[in-house]
Coordinates of C-alpha atoms and ligand atoms in Angstrom, one line a residue:
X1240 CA 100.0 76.1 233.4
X1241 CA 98.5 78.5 230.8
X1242 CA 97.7 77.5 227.8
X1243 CA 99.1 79.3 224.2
X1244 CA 97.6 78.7 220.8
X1245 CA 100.3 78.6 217.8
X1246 CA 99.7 78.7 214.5
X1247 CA 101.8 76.6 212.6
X1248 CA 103.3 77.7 208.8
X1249 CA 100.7 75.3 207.5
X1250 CA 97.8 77.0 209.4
X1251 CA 97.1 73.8 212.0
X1252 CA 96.4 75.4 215.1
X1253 CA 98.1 73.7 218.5
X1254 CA 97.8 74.3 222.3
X1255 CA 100.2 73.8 224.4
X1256 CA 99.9 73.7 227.6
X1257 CA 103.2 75.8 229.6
X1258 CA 104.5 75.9 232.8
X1259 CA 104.3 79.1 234.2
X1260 CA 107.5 81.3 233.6
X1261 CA 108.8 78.9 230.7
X1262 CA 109.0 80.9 227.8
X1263 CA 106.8 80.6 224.6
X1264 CA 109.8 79.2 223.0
X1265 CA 110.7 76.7 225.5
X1266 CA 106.7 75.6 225.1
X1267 CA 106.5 75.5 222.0
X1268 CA 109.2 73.7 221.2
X1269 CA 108.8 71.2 224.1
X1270 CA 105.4 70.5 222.7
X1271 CA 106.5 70.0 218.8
X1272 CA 105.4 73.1 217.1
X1273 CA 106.3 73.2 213.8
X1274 CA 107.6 76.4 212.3
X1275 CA 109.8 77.6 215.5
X1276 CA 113.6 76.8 216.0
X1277 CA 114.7 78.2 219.0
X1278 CA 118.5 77.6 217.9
X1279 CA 120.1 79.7 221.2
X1280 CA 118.4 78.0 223.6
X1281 CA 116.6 81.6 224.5
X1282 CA 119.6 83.8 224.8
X1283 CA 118.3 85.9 222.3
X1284 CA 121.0 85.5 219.9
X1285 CA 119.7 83.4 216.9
X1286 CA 115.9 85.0 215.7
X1287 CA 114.9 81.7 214.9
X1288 CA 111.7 81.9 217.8
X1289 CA 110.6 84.6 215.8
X1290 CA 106.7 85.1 216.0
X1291 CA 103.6 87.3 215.2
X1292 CA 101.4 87.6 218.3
X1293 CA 97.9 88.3 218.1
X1294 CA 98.0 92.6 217.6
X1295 CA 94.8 92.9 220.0
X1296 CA 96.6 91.3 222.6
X1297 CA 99.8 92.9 221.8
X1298 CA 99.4 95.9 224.5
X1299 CA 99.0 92.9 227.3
X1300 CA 102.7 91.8 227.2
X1301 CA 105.9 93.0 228.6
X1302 CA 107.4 95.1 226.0
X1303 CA 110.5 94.0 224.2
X1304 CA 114.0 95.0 224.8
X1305 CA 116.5 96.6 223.3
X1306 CA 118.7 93.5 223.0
X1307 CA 115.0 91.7 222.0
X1308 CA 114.4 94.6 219.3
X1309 CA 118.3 94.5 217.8
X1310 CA 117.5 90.7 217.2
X1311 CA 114.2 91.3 215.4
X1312 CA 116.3 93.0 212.8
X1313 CA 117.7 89.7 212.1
X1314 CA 114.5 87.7 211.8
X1315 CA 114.4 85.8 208.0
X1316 CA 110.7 86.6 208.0
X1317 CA 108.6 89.8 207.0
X1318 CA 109.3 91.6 210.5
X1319 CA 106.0 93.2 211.4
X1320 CA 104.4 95.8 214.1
X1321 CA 103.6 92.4 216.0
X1322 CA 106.9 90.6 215.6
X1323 CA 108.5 89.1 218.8
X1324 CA 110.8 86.9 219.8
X1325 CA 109.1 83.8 221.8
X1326 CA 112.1 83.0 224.1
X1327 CA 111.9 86.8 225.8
X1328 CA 107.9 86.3 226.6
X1329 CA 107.6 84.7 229.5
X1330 CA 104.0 82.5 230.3
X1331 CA 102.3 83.9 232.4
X1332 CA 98.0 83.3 233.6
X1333 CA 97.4 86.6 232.1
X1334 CA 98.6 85.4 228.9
X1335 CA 95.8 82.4 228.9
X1336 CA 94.4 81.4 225.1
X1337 CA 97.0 84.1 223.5
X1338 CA 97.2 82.7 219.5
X1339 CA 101.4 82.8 218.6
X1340 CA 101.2 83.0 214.6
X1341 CA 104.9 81.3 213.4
X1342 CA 106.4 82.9 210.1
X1343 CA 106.9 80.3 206.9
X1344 CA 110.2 80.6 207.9
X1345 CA 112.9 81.0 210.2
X1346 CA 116.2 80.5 208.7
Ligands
LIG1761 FE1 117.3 82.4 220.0 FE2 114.9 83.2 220.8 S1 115.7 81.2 220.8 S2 116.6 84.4 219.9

């Protein structure tokens, strides 16, 4: 399990506790964070699990995709150096206490 800290729209902090190789997305939403949709079920097809992650612990994760980089064009948020999507980051231990920062909106 390895815990993630998100930051909902309103600025309430929540940690959630995921299973190891769940993605962010599927934790967060499994845990009722606000502020995250996750509309294609993590296909990377919808933008809705757009998400800023903390920039000094940016260089620690798996870098994006190209099909994870085309969809970040679609995001209805500011898109930002530290924009990902949360359904192509996988939890991992190494990713213990990250803080998730969700847009004010997704749609
Ligand atoms: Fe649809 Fe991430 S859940 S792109």
């Amino acid at each position: 399990m390895v815990d993630i800290v998100f930051v909902e729209p309103s600025g309430n902090r929540v940690a959630v506790n995921i299973n190891e190789g769940w993605s962010l997305m599927q934790g967060a939403t499994t845990g009722g964070v606000d502020g995250i949709l996750g509309e294609c079920g993590g296909s990377c097809a919808c933008a809705t699990c757009h998400c800023y992650v903390d920039e000094d612990r940016l260089g620690e994760l798996p870098a994006a995709g190209e099909s994870e980089l085309d969809m970040l064009d679609n995001v209805a948020a500011e898109r930002r150096p530290n924009s990902r999507l949360a359904c192509q980051i996988k939890a991992t231990a190494a990713l213990a206490g990250l803080v998730v920062t969700l847009p004010d909106t997704q749609e």
